[in-house]
Coordinates of C-alpha atoms in Angstrom, one line a residue:
Chain W
M83 CA 13.7 12.1 -9.6
S84 CA 15.7 12.8 -6.6
G85 CA 14.5 16.3 -6.0
E86 CA 10.9 15.3 -6.2
F87 CA 11.6 12.4 -3.9
E88 CA 13.0 14.5 -1.2
L89 CA 10.3 17.1 -1.5
I90 CA 7.6 14.5 -1.2
N91 CA 9.4 12.8 1.6
R92 CA 9.8 16.0 3.6
H93 CA 6.4 17.5 3.3
F94 CA 4.0 15.0 2.1
R95 CA 4.9 11.6 3.5
R96 CA 2.9 11.0 6.6
R97 CA 2.0 7.9 8.4
S98 CA -1.1 6.5 6.6
P99 CA -4.3 6.8 8.4
R100 CA -5.6 3.7 6.6
D101 CA -4.6 0.0 6.6
D102 CA -5.8 -0.5 3.0
V103 CA -2.6 1.3 1.7
V104 CA -0.4 -1.7 0.9
L105 CA 2.4 0.6 -0.5
G106 CA 2.2 4.4 -0.3
V107 CA 4.4 7.2 -1.7
G108 CA 7.9 6.2 -2.9
D109 CA 7.5 3.5 -5.6
D110 CA 6.5 3.8 -9.2
A111 CA 2.8 3.5 -8.1
A112 CA 0.9 3.1 -4.9
L113 CA -0.7 -0.2 -4.1
L114 CA -4.2 0.0 -2.6
R115 CA -6.5 -2.7 -1.4
P116 CA -10.1 -2.2 -2.5
P117 CA -13.1 -2.9 -0.2
A118 CA -15.4 -5.8 -1.2
G119 CA -18.6 -5.3 -3.1
Q120 CA -18.1 -1.6 -4.0
V121 CA -17.2 0.4 -7.1
L122 CA -14.4 2.8 -7.3
A123 CA -15.2 6.5 -7.7
A124 CA -12.4 8.5 -9.4
T125 CA -12.3 12.3 -10.0
V126 CA -9.7 14.9 -10.8
D127 CA -9.6 18.7 -10.5
T128 CA -6.9 21.3 -11.1
L129 CA -6.5 24.6 -9.4
I130 CA -4.4 27.2 -11.1
A131 CA -3.1 30.4 -9.5
G132 CA -4.9 33.5 -10.9
V133 CA -7.7 31.3 -12.4
H134 CA -9.1 29.4 -9.4
F135 CA -7.6 31.4 -6.6
P136 CA -6.0 34.8 -6.3
E137 CA -2.2 34.7 -6.5
Q138 CA -1.7 36.0 -3.0
T139 CA -3.9 33.3 -1.3
D140 CA -2.4 31.8 1.8
P141 CA -0.7 28.5 0.7
A142 CA -2.4 26.6 3.6
D143 CA -5.8 27.6 2.1
I144 CA -4.6 26.5 -1.4
G145 CA -3.6 23.1 0.0
Y146 CA -6.9 22.7 1.8
K147 CA -9.0 23.8 -1.2
A148 CA -7.1 21.7 -3.7
L149 CA -8.2 18.6 -1.7
A150 CA -11.6 20.0 -0.8
V151 CA -12.8 20.5 -4.3
N152 CA -12.0 16.9 -5.1
L153 CA -13.6 15.5 -2.0
S154 CA -16.7 17.5 -2.9
D155 CA -16.9 15.6 -6.2
L156 CA -16.8 12.3 -4.4
A157 CA -19.4 13.7 -1.9
A158 CA -21.7 14.4 -4.9
M159 CA -21.4 10.8 -5.9
G160 CA -22.2 9.5 -2.4
A161 CA -18.7 8.0 -2.3
E162 CA -16.5 7.6 0.7
P163 CA -13.0 9.1 0.0
T164 CA -10.0 6.9 0.7
W165 CA -6.9 7.9 -1.3
V166 CA -5.6 10.8 -3.2
T167 CA -2.7 11.7 -5.5
L168 CA -1.2 15.2 -5.8
A169 CA 0.6 16.8 -8.8
L170 CA 2.1 20.0 -7.8
S171 CA 3.8 22.5 -10.1
L172 CA 5.7 25.3 -8.5
P173 CA 7.7 28.2 -10.0
H174 CA 10.5 27.9 -7.4
A175 CA 11.5 26.1 -4.2
D176 CA 9.9 27.8 -1.2
E177 CA 10.1 25.8 2.0
H178 CA 7.7 28.1 3.9
W179 CA 5.1 27.9 1.1
L180 CA 5.4 24.1 0.9
H181 CA 5.1 23.6 4.6
A182 CA 2.0 25.7 4.8
F183 CA 0.5 24.1 1.7
A184 CA 1.1 20.6 3.2
E185 CA -0.4 21.6 6.5
G186 CA -3.6 22.8 4.9
F187 CA -3.8 19.7 2.7
H188 CA -3.2 17.3 5.5
A189 CA -5.6 19.1 7.9
L190 CA -8.5 18.3 5.7
A191 CA -7.1 14.8 4.7
A192 CA -6.9 13.8 8.3
R193 CA -10.4 15.0 9.0
H194 CA -11.7 12.6 6.3
R195 CA -9.2 9.8 7.0
V196 CA -7.8 10.2 3.4
A197 CA -4.3 9.0 2.6
L198 CA -2.0 10.8 0.2
V199 CA -0.6 7.8 -1.8
G200 CA 1.4 9.4 -4.6
G201 CA 2.6 12.6 -6.1
D202 CA 4.6 14.4 -8.7
T203 CA 6.3 17.7 -8.3
T204 CA 7.7 19.8 -11.1
R205 CA 9.0 23.3 -11.8
G206 CA 6.4 25.4 -13.5
P207 CA 3.7 27.9 -13.0
L208 CA 1.8 27.3 -9.8
S209 CA -0.8 24.6 -10.4
I210 CA -2.2 21.8 -8.3
T211 CA -4.0 18.8 -9.6
V212 CA -5.5 16.3 -7.2
Q213 CA -7.0 13.0 -8.1
A214 CA -9.3 11.6 -5.5
L215 CA -10.4 8.0 -5.2
G216 CA -13.3 6.6 -3.1
W217 CA -15.8 3.9 -2.9
V218 CA -19.5 3.4 -3.1
P219 CA -21.6 0.2 -3.0
E220 CA -22.6 -0.7 -6.5
G221 CA -26.0 0.8 -7.4
Q222 CA -26.0 3.3 -4.6
A223 CA -24.0 6.1 -6.3
L224 CA -25.6 9.6 -6.5
R225 CA -25.5 10.2 -10.2
R226 CA -26.6 13.3 -12.2
D227 CA -29.0 11.4 -14.4
G228 CA -31.6 10.2 -11.9
A229 CA -33.8 13.2 -11.4
R230 CA -37.5 12.7 -12.4
P231 CA -40.4 15.1 -12.9
G232 CA -42.1 15.5 -9.5
D233 CA -38.9 15.2 -7.5
D234 CA -38.2 18.0 -5.1
L235 CA -35.0 20.0 -5.5
Y236 CA -32.8 20.7 -2.5
V237 CA -29.5 22.3 -1.7
T238 CA -27.3 21.9 1.4
G239 CA -26.0 24.9 3.4
T240 CA -26.1 28.4 2.0
L241 CA -25.3 29.8 -1.4
G242 CA -23.3 32.8 -2.6
D243 CA -21.0 33.2 0.4
A244 CA -17.9 32.2 -1.4
G245 CA -18.8 34.4 -4.4
L246 CA -19.4 37.4 -2.2
G247 CA -16.2 36.6 -0.3
L248 CA -14.3 36.8 -3.6
A249 CA -16.1 40.0 -4.6
V250 CA -15.1 41.5 -1.3
L251 CA -11.5 40.4 -1.7
Q252 CA -11.3 41.9 -5.1
G253 CA -12.9 45.2 -4.1
R254 CA -16.1 44.6 -6.2
A255 CA -18.4 44.5 -3.2
Q256 CA -18.5 45.7 0.4
V257 CA -20.0 44.1 3.4
A258 CA -20.3 44.9 7.1
A259 CA -17.1 44.2 8.8
Q260 CA -18.6 41.5 11.0
Y261 CA -19.3 39.3 7.9
R262 CA -15.9 39.5 6.2
A263 CA -14.0 36.7 7.9
A264 CA -16.8 34.2 7.6
L265 CA -17.2 34.9 3.8
L266 CA -13.5 34.5 3.2
E267 CA -13.5 31.3 5.2
R268 CA -16.3 30.0 2.9
L269 CA -14.1 31.0 -0.1
N270 CA -10.9 29.6 1.1
R271 CA -12.0 26.6 3.2
P272 CA -15.1 25.1 1.6
E273 CA -16.5 22.2 3.5
P274 CA -16.8 19.2 1.2
R275 CA -20.2 17.6 2.0
V276 CA -18.9 14.1 2.4
E277 CA -21.1 13.0 5.2
A278 CA -24.1 14.4 3.5
G279 CA -23.3 12.5 0.3
L280 CA -23.0 9.3 2.3
A281 CA -26.3 9.9 4.1
L282 CA -28.1 10.6 0.9
R283 CA -27.3 7.3 -0.7
R284 CA -30.5 5.4 -1.6
L285 CA -32.5 8.5 -0.9
A286 CA -31.6 11.2 -3.3
S287 CA -32.4 10.5 -7.0
A288 CA -29.6 12.6 -8.3
A289 CA -26.9 14.9 -7.0
I290 CA -24.2 17.3 -8.1
D291 CA -21.8 19.6 -6.3
I292 CA -22.1 23.3 -6.8
S293 CA -18.6 24.4 -7.9
D294 CA -19.5 26.7 -10.8
G295 CA -22.7 28.2 -9.6
L296 CA -26.1 26.6 -9.0
A297 CA -27.5 27.6 -12.4
A298 CA -24.6 26.0 -14.3
D299 CA -24.3 22.9 -12.2
L300 CA -28.0 22.3 -11.9
G301 CA -28.1 22.7 -15.7
H302 CA -25.7 19.7 -15.9
L303 CA -27.9 17.6 -13.7
L304 CA -31.0 18.6 -15.7
A305 CA -29.4 17.8 -19.0
A306 CA -28.1 14.5 -17.8
S307 CA -31.5 13.6 -16.4
G308 CA -33.4 14.9 -19.5
V309 CA -35.7 17.1 -17.3
G310 CA -36.2 20.8 -16.3
A311 CA -36.6 22.6 -13.0
L312 CA -38.5 25.4 -11.4
V313 CA -36.5 27.3 -8.8
E314 CA -38.2 29.5 -6.3
L315 CA -35.7 32.4 -5.9
P316 CA -36.9 33.5 -2.4
S317 CA -36.3 30.0 -1.1
L318 CA -32.6 30.1 -2.0
P319 CA -30.8 29.7 1.4
R320 CA -28.5 32.7 2.0
G321 CA -26.6 34.0 4.9
D322 CA -27.3 37.5 6.2
A323 CA -24.5 39.2 4.2
V324 CA -25.6 37.5 1.0
L325 CA -29.2 38.4 1.6
V326 CA -28.2 42.1 1.9
A327 CA -25.9 42.1 -1.1
D328 CA -28.1 39.8 -3.3
P329 CA -31.8 40.3 -2.4
H330 CA -33.0 38.8 -5.7
G331 CA -30.9 35.7 -5.6
Q332 CA -28.7 36.3 -8.7
L333 CA -25.5 35.8 -6.8
A334 CA -26.9 32.6 -5.1
M335 CA -27.8 31.3 -8.6
T336 CA -24.5 32.0 -10.3
A337 CA -21.6 32.4 -7.9
G338 CA -19.1 29.6 -7.9
D339 CA -17.0 27.9 -5.2
D340 CA -19.8 27.1 -2.8
Y341 CA -19.2 23.3 -2.9
E342 CA -22.7 22.6 -1.5
L343 CA -24.7 19.7 -2.9
A344 CA -27.8 20.1 -5.0
F345 CA -29.9 17.0 -5.0
T346 CA -33.3 15.7 -5.9
L347 CA -35.7 13.8 -3.7
P348 CA -38.5 11.6 -5.0
P349 CA -42.0 12.4 -3.8
G350 CA -43.0 10.9 -0.5
R351 CA -39.5 10.6 1.0
E352 CA -39.5 13.9 2.9
G353 CA -39.8 12.0 6.2
E354 CA -36.7 10.0 5.5
L355 CA -34.8 13.2 4.7
A356 CA -36.1 14.8 7.9
A357 CA -34.9 11.7 9.9
L358 CA -31.4 12.4 8.7
A359 CA -31.2 15.8 10.3
G360 CA -28.4 14.9 12.6
R361 CA -26.2 13.6 9.8
L362 CA -26.8 16.4 7.4
P363 CA -26.0 20.1 7.2
P364 CA -29.1 22.2 6.9
V365 CA -30.9 21.4 3.7
T366 CA -33.4 23.6 1.9
R367 CA -36.1 22.8 -0.6
I368 CA -35.7 25.3 -3.5
G369 CA -38.0 24.0 -6.2
R370 CA -39.0 21.0 -8.1
I371 CA -38.1 18.9 -11.1
E372 CA -40.4 19.2 -14.1
A373 CA -40.7 17.4 -17.4
S374 CA -40.1 20.4 -19.6
P375 CA -36.4 21.0 -20.2
G376 CA -34.7 24.2 -18.9
L377 CA -34.4 26.2 -15.8
R378 CA -37.3 28.4 -14.7
L379 CA -37.0 31.0 -12.0
V380 CA -40.0 32.4 -10.1
D381 CA -40.4 35.0 -7.4
A382 CA -42.4 34.9 -4.2
V383 CA -45.8 34.9 -6.0
G384 CA -44.7 32.5 -8.7
D385 CA -44.1 35.0 -11.4
P386 CA -41.2 34.3 -13.8
V387 CA -38.0 36.2 -13.1
A388 CA -35.3 36.7 -15.8
F389 CA -31.6 37.5 -15.2
S390 CA -28.3 36.4 -16.6
L391 CA -27.4 32.9 -15.4
Q392 CA -24.0 32.9 -16.8
G393 CA -22.0 30.9 -14.3
Y394 CA -18.3 30.9 -13.7
D395 CA -16.5 29.1 -16.5
H396 CA -12.8 28.8 -16.3
F397 CA -12.4 28.2 -20.0
R398 CA -15.5 29.5 -21.6
E399 CA -14.6 29.7 -25.2
F400 CA -14.0 26.0 -25.7
Chain V
M197 CA -18.4 23.9 -16.1
S198 CA -20.0 24.1 -19.5
G199 CA -16.8 24.9 -21.5
E200 CA -14.9 22.0 -19.9
F201 CA -17.9 19.8 -20.6
E202 CA -18.0 20.6 -24.3
L203 CA -14.3 20.3 -24.6
I204 CA -14.2 16.9 -23.0
N205 CA -17.2 15.7 -25.0
R206 CA -15.8 16.7 -28.3
H207 CA -12.3 15.5 -28.0
F208 CA -12.0 13.0 -25.2
R209 CA -15.2 11.1 -24.9
R210 CA -14.9 7.9 -26.7
R211 CA -16.7 4.6 -26.5
S212 CA -15.1 2.8 -23.6
P213 CA -13.0 -0.2 -24.6
R214 CA -13.8 -1.8 -21.2
D215 CA -16.9 -3.2 -19.6
D216 CA -15.7 -2.4 -16.1
V217 CA -16.4 1.3 -16.6
V218 CA -19.8 1.7 -14.9
L219 CA -19.9 5.4 -15.5
G220 CA -17.3 7.3 -17.5
V221 CA -16.7 11.0 -18.3
G222 CA -19.6 13.3 -17.5
D223 CA -20.6 13.0 -13.8
D224 CA -18.8 14.3 -10.7
A225 CA -16.7 11.2 -10.7
A226 CA -16.3 8.0 -12.8
L227 CA -17.6 4.7 -11.4
L228 CA -15.3 1.8 -12.0
R229 CA -15.7 -1.9 -11.1
P230 CA -12.6 -3.5 -9.6
P231 CA -11.4 -7.0 -10.6
A232 CA -11.5 -9.6 -7.8
G233 CA -8.4 -10.5 -5.8
Q234 CA -6.2 -7.7 -7.0
V235 CA -4.8 -4.5 -5.6
L236 CA -5.1 -1.1 -7.2
A237 CA -1.9 0.5 -8.6
A238 CA -2.2 4.3 -8.8
T239 CA 0.3 6.8 -10.2
V240 CA 0.4 10.4 -11.4
D241 CA 2.8 12.3 -13.6
T242 CA 2.8 15.8 -15.0
L243 CA 4.4 17.1 -18.2
I244 CA 5.0 20.8 -18.5
A245 CA 5.9 22.6 -21.7
G246 CA 9.5 23.7 -21.7
V247 CA 10.3 21.4 -18.8
H248 CA 9.4 18.0 -20.0
F249 CA 9.1 18.6 -23.7
P250 CA 10.2 21.4 -26.1
E251 CA 7.4 24.0 -26.6
Q252 CA 7.2 23.3 -30.3
T253 CA 6.6 19.5 -29.9
D254 CA 3.8 18.0 -32.1
P255 CA 0.7 18.0 -29.9
A256 CA 0.0 14.4 -31.0
D257 CA 3.4 13.4 -29.5
I258 CA 2.5 15.3 -26.3
G259 CA -0.8 13.5 -25.9
Y260 CA 0.9 10.2 -26.5
K261 CA 3.8 10.8 -24.1
A262 CA 1.6 12.2 -21.3
L263 CA -0.1 8.8 -21.2
A264 CA 3.1 6.8 -22.0
V265 CA 5.0 8.0 -19.0
N266 CA 2.2 7.0 -16.7
L267 CA 1.7 3.6 -18.3
S268 CA 5.4 3.1 -17.8
D269 CA 5.0 3.6 -14.1
L270 CA 2.3 0.9 -14.0
A271 CA 4.5 -1.3 -16.1
A272 CA 7.3 -0.9 -13.6
M273 CA 4.9 -2.3 -10.9
G274 CA 3.8 -5.2 -13.0
A275 CA 0.3 -3.7 -13.1
E276 CA -2.2 -4.0 -15.9
P277 CA -3.4 -0.5 -16.8
T278 CA -7.2 -0.1 -16.9
W279 CA -8.3 3.6 -16.4
V280 CA -6.8 7.1 -16.6
T281 CA -7.9 10.6 -15.8
L282 CA -6.5 13.7 -17.6
A283 CA -6.0 17.2 -16.3
L284 CA -5.2 19.5 -19.1
S285 CA -4.2 23.2 -18.7
L286 CA -4.1 25.2 -22.0
P287 CA -3.2 28.8 -22.6
H288 CA -5.9 29.3 -25.2
A289 CA -8.5 27.3 -27.2
D290 CA -6.9 25.7 -30.2
E291 CA -9.1 23.1 -31.9
H292 CA -6.2 21.8 -34.1
W293 CA -4.0 21.4 -31.1
L294 CA -6.7 19.6 -29.1
H295 CA -7.6 17.3 -32.0
A296 CA -4.0 16.2 -32.5
F297 CA -3.4 15.9 -28.7
A298 CA -6.4 13.7 -28.3
E299 CA -5.4 11.5 -31.3
G300 CA -2.0 10.9 -29.8
F301 CA -3.5 10.1 -26.4
H302 CA -6.1 7.8 -27.7
A303 CA -3.8 6.0 -30.1
L304 CA -1.8 4.7 -27.1
A305 CA -4.8 4.2 -24.9
A306 CA -6.5 2.0 -27.5
R307 CA -3.4 -0.1 -27.9
H308 CA -3.4 -0.9 -24.2
R309 CA -7.2 -1.0 -23.9
V310 CA -7.1 1.8 -21.4
A311 CA -10.3 4.0 -20.8
L312 CA -10.2 7.7 -20.2
V313 CA -12.7 8.0 -17.4
G314 CA -12.5 11.6 -16.2
G315 CA -10.9 15.0 -16.9
D316 CA -10.5 18.6 -16.0
T317 CA -9.6 21.3 -18.5
T318 CA -8.6 24.8 -17.5
R319 CA -7.0 27.9 -18.9
G320 CA -3.4 28.2 -17.9
P321 CA 0.2 27.5 -19.0
L322 CA 0.4 24.3 -21.0
S323 CA 0.6 21.4 -18.6
I324 CA -0.8 17.9 -18.7
T325 CA -1.3 15.7 -15.6
V326 CA -2.4 12.1 -16.1
Q327 CA -3.3 9.7 -13.3
A328 CA -3.2 6.1 -14.3
L329 CA -4.9 3.2 -12.5
G330 CA -4.2 -0.5 -12.9
W331 CA -4.4 -3.8 -11.2
V332 CA -2.0 -6.4 -10.0
P333 CA -2.6 -9.6 -8.0
E334 CA -1.8 -9.0 -4.4
G335 CA 1.8 -10.0 -3.6
Q336 CA 2.9 -10.0 -7.3
A337 CA 3.7 -6.3 -7.7
L338 CA 7.2 -5.4 -8.8
R339 CA 8.4 -3.1 -6.1
R340 CA 11.6 -1.2 -5.7
D341 CA 12.5 -2.7 -2.4
G342 CA 13.0 -6.4 -3.3
A343 CA 16.5 -6.5 -4.8
R344 CA 19.0 -8.7 -2.9
P345 CA 22.8 -9.2 -3.1
G346 CA 23.6 -11.7 -5.8
D347 CA 20.6 -10.8 -8.0
D348 CA 21.5 -10.0 -11.6
L349 CA 20.6 -6.5 -12.9
Y350 CA 18.9 -6.2 -16.3
V351 CA 17.4 -3.5 -18.5
T352 CA 14.9 -3.8 -21.3
G353 CA 15.6 -2.3 -24.8
T354 CA 18.3 0.2 -25.4
L355 CA 19.4 3.2 -23.4
G356 CA 20.3 6.8 -24.3
D357 CA 18.3 7.0 -27.5
A358 CA 15.8 9.6 -26.2
G359 CA 18.5 11.7 -24.6
L360 CA 20.5 11.7 -27.8
G361 CA 17.3 12.6 -29.7
L362 CA 16.8 15.6 -27.4
A363 CA 20.4 16.7 -27.8
V364 CA 20.0 16.5 -31.6
L365 CA 16.8 18.4 -31.5
Q366 CA 18.5 21.1 -29.4
G367 CA 21.6 21.3 -31.6
R368 CA 23.8 19.9 -28.8
A369 CA 24.7 16.8 -30.8
Q370 CA 24.9 15.6 -34.4
V371 CA 24.2 12.2 -35.7
A372 CA 24.2 10.6 -39.2
A373 CA 21.0 11.5 -41.0
Q374 CA 19.8 7.9 -41.0
Y375 CA 19.5 7.8 -37.2
R376 CA 17.6 11.1 -36.7
A377 CA 14.0 9.9 -37.1
A378 CA 14.4 6.9 -34.9
L379 CA 16.0 8.9 -32.1
L380 CA 13.2 11.5 -32.2
E381 CA 10.7 8.7 -32.2
R382 CA 12.2 7.3 -29.0
L383 CA 12.1 10.8 -27.5
N384 CA 8.5 11.6 -28.5
R385 CA 6.8 8.2 -28.6
P386 CA 8.4 6.0 -25.8
E387 CA 7.0 2.5 -25.6
P388 CA 5.7 1.8 -22.1
R389 CA 6.9 -1.7 -21.2
V390 CA 3.5 -2.9 -20.0
E391 CA 3.7 -6.4 -21.4
A392 CA 7.2 -6.8 -20.0
G393 CA 6.0 -5.7 -16.6
L394 CA 3.2 -8.3 -16.7
A395 CA 5.6 -11.0 -17.8
L396 CA 8.1 -10.2 -15.0
R397 CA 5.6 -10.7 -12.2
R398 CA 6.7 -13.4 -9.8
L399 CA 10.1 -13.5 -11.5
A400 CA 11.9 -10.1 -11.1
S401 CA 12.7 -9.3 -7.4
A402 CA 12.5 -5.5 -8.0
A403 CA 11.9 -3.1 -10.9
I404 CA 11.7 0.6 -11.7
D405 CA 11.2 2.5 -14.9
I406 CA 14.0 4.6 -16.3
S407 CA 12.5 8.1 -16.7
D408 CA 15.3 10.2 -15.2
G409 CA 18.3 8.2 -16.3
L410 CA 19.5 4.8 -15.3
A411 CA 21.9 6.1 -12.6
A412 CA 19.2 8.2 -10.9
D413 CA 16.4 5.6 -11.1
L414 CA 18.6 2.6 -10.3
G415 CA 19.7 4.7 -7.3
H416 CA 16.1 4.8 -6.1
L417 CA 15.8 1.0 -6.4
L418 CA 19.1 0.4 -4.6
A419 CA 18.1 2.8 -1.8
A420 CA 14.7 1.2 -1.4
S421 CA 16.3 -2.3 -1.3
G422 CA 19.2 -1.3 1.0
V423 CA 21.8 -2.6 -1.4
G424 CA 24.3 -1.5 -4.0
A425 CA 25.1 -2.5 -7.6
L426 CA 28.0 -3.0 -9.9
V427 CA 27.3 -1.9 -13.5
E428 CA 29.5 -3.1 -16.4
L429 CA 29.5 -0.1 -18.7
P430 CA 30.4 -2.0 -21.9
S431 CA 27.3 -4.1 -21.3
L432 CA 24.9 -1.2 -21.5
P433 CA 22.6 -1.8 -24.4
R434 CA 22.9 1.0 -26.9
G435 CA 21.8 1.5 -30.5
D436 CA 24.4 2.3 -33.2
A437 CA 23.9 6.1 -33.0
V438 CA 24.3 6.1 -29.2
L439 CA 27.4 3.9 -29.4
V440 CA 29.1 6.4 -31.7
A441 CA 28.0 9.4 -29.6
D442 CA 28.5 7.8 -26.3
P443 CA 31.3 5.2 -26.4
H444 CA 31.9 5.2 -22.6
G445 CA 28.2 4.9 -21.6
Q446 CA 27.8 8.2 -19.8
L447 CA 24.7 9.1 -21.8
A448 CA 23.2 5.7 -21.3
M449 CA 23.8 6.0 -17.6
T450 CA 22.3 9.5 -17.2
A451 CA 20.0 10.4 -20.0
G452 CA 16.3 10.6 -19.2
D453 CA 13.1 9.7 -21.1
D454 CA 14.0 6.1 -22.1
Y455 CA 11.1 4.5 -20.2
E456 CA 12.8 1.2 -20.3
L457 CA 12.6 -1.1 -17.2
A458 CA 15.5 -1.8 -14.9
F459 CA 14.9 -5.0 -13.0
T460 CA 16.7 -7.6 -10.8
L461 CA 16.6 -11.3 -11.2
P462 CA 17.3 -13.7 -8.3
P463 CA 20.1 -16.3 -9.0
G464 CA 19.1 -19.4 -10.8
R465 CA 16.2 -17.9 -12.6
E466 CA 17.9 -17.1 -15.9
G467 CA 16.1 -20.0 -17.6
E468 CA 12.7 -18.7 -16.7
L469 CA 13.7 -15.3 -18.1
A470 CA 15.0 -16.8 -21.3
A471 CA 11.7 -18.7 -21.6
L472 CA 9.9 -15.4 -21.7
A473 CA 11.7 -14.2 -24.8
G474 CA 8.6 -14.1 -26.9
R475 CA 6.8 -11.9 -24.4
L476 CA 9.6 -9.5 -23.7
P477 CA 11.5 -6.8 -25.6
P478 CA 15.3 -7.6 -25.7
V479 CA 16.7 -7.7 -22.2
T480 CA 20.3 -7.2 -21.3
R481 CA 22.2 -8.2 -18.2
I482 CA 24.2 -5.1 -17.2
G483 CA 25.6 -6.0 -13.8
R484 CA 24.7 -7.4 -10.4
I485 CA 23.4 -6.4 -7.0
E486 CA 25.9 -6.2 -4.1
A487 CA 25.5 -5.8 -0.4
S488 CA 27.6 -2.7 -0.2
P489 CA 25.5 0.4 -0.8
G490 CA 26.2 2.7 -3.8
L491 CA 26.6 2.4 -7.5
R492 CA 30.0 1.2 -8.9
L493 CA 30.8 1.4 -12.6
V494 CA 33.5 -0.8 -14.2
D495 CA 35.0 -1.0 -17.7
A496 CA 35.6 -4.0 -19.9
V497 CA 38.3 -5.4 -17.7
G498 CA 36.6 -4.7 -14.4
D499 CA 38.5 -1.5 -13.6
P500 CA 36.5 1.3 -11.8
V501 CA 35.2 4.1 -14.0
A502 CA 34.2 7.5 -12.6
F503 CA 32.1 10.2 -14.3
S504 CA 29.3 12.4 -13.4
L505 CA 26.1 10.5 -12.7
Q506 CA 23.9 13.6 -12.4
G507 CA 20.6 12.6 -13.9
Y508 CA 17.8 14.7 -15.2
D509 CA 16.0 16.3 -12.3
H510 CA 13.2 18.6 -13.1
F511 CA 13.3 20.3 -9.8
R512 CA 16.8 19.8 -8.5
E513 CA 17.0 22.3 -5.8
F514 CA 14.2 20.9 -3.7

């Protein structure tokens, strides 16, 4: 449609950073040249105003995050992102909003050399759906179903920052002023762990990204692998603000929006992981995979700890 | 998230009809094996309740149509559809609705041997975004920019049926009772012209699907090719009900939702087109491509005709 056309042209058509885009935005479909010997990784995620981000969020942050959550899914597969499509529904035309949204989106796309190859814009409640495509050599993908008893359990980065940032934003928590900006940055501009995912190919036995809280997402990994896990709560990596607000680790276990990776490492491969230090964000061992199904939490002396592990579920009653 | 997980499992996880799906729904991304020697065609389209379909539309029709409009885009590229992802936003859990939606979606997917490989479901205003992926041998795609002066202009099927169906549904038009069901079927269950797109590879010089009205979509093709066209209004293929309601061709030129293909044929290739009769729906020559930009309409004796060619634009003011 003509309006969509002009909109996409004005804000979303950029010179492609890739020479594998045969035909980009502007035809009925994009035409894309696959690399040899790899499999295509495809994922889709939607962000809806009021559900996935507060209504008043800076549109540049919305644009950034809509792409980031999808790149995070590819990272969790060990896939290299190449192309994305964007479906944008907006209640009314707002040039300033669109300009800022596109800037946030393209800032992250450029950093990962990802090309926006197609889009659809419609009038409707504010909602953004991104589909991300990437590539991984066949047999090297980081799946959820490869964890085995005896594997060690790791996470990248720190946990709970984004959740605490949201709580601060909503007035449910208070933190020292010096932490506020960094927590909101974690909430609004999560760093998809693309390089970590690539580095962990052929090393991690399983991986998942932590979008809905470690407990919930680790639960998916455990279920897919048919195993359980023991998590040592004091080991959960937390920044200073989260350590103060969440001394027992409940927030780190359950808060969403961190977009770190949880992964499992087969026994005897710690040296290879350590050798990747320059290519990885900080990684922390938080527990181990066990044969018995379920998730067990223990304190510093190994005693069981129980608290609610209800994660963040956007559509719980389904 | 667990809710999304269960939802997808219950309604959308089917045995894949394809052996190129290495890993389908249920991980961070699907893993898909590309065919050799082809380029990937990728497209995305959103349907929003109240914008793209009346709120009270049968959910089975919504599921069907959400897929159909995307397969139509691949058809217009001459691409063979293989995989789709689905982002579904729903205001509340409704098992009956979901069951019917999934049935409509899968009915069309099965017919074209398309696998649903990923999805995201969230709470929000009713909106469906489908991304469709397909393949076409490099150099054989039907692009919008290949039309040349002297090419003949064709369309598949008949035009205006869906638009008249919508007008009937909304009480803006009346038709004889015998036509009503067929018009609504065209509106709710458009037939994506996938086989026609495949058959037209290496024959049509350009193609586009007619989603927003022939005038609007042909305008995109003409602009992309840097040419103009003369359309003979009496030649526009119309069913009986449309001929009665639209004797001058205005509806056929402007009504959306037909999902027929418009394509151009280089001179001297009529015989090859005729030889495809068994593989194509009815095709009708409606005019020709000319060097002078713009769209010119003529009547039965070749005199110019002028009427509003404003097509259906979901977001006109952008």
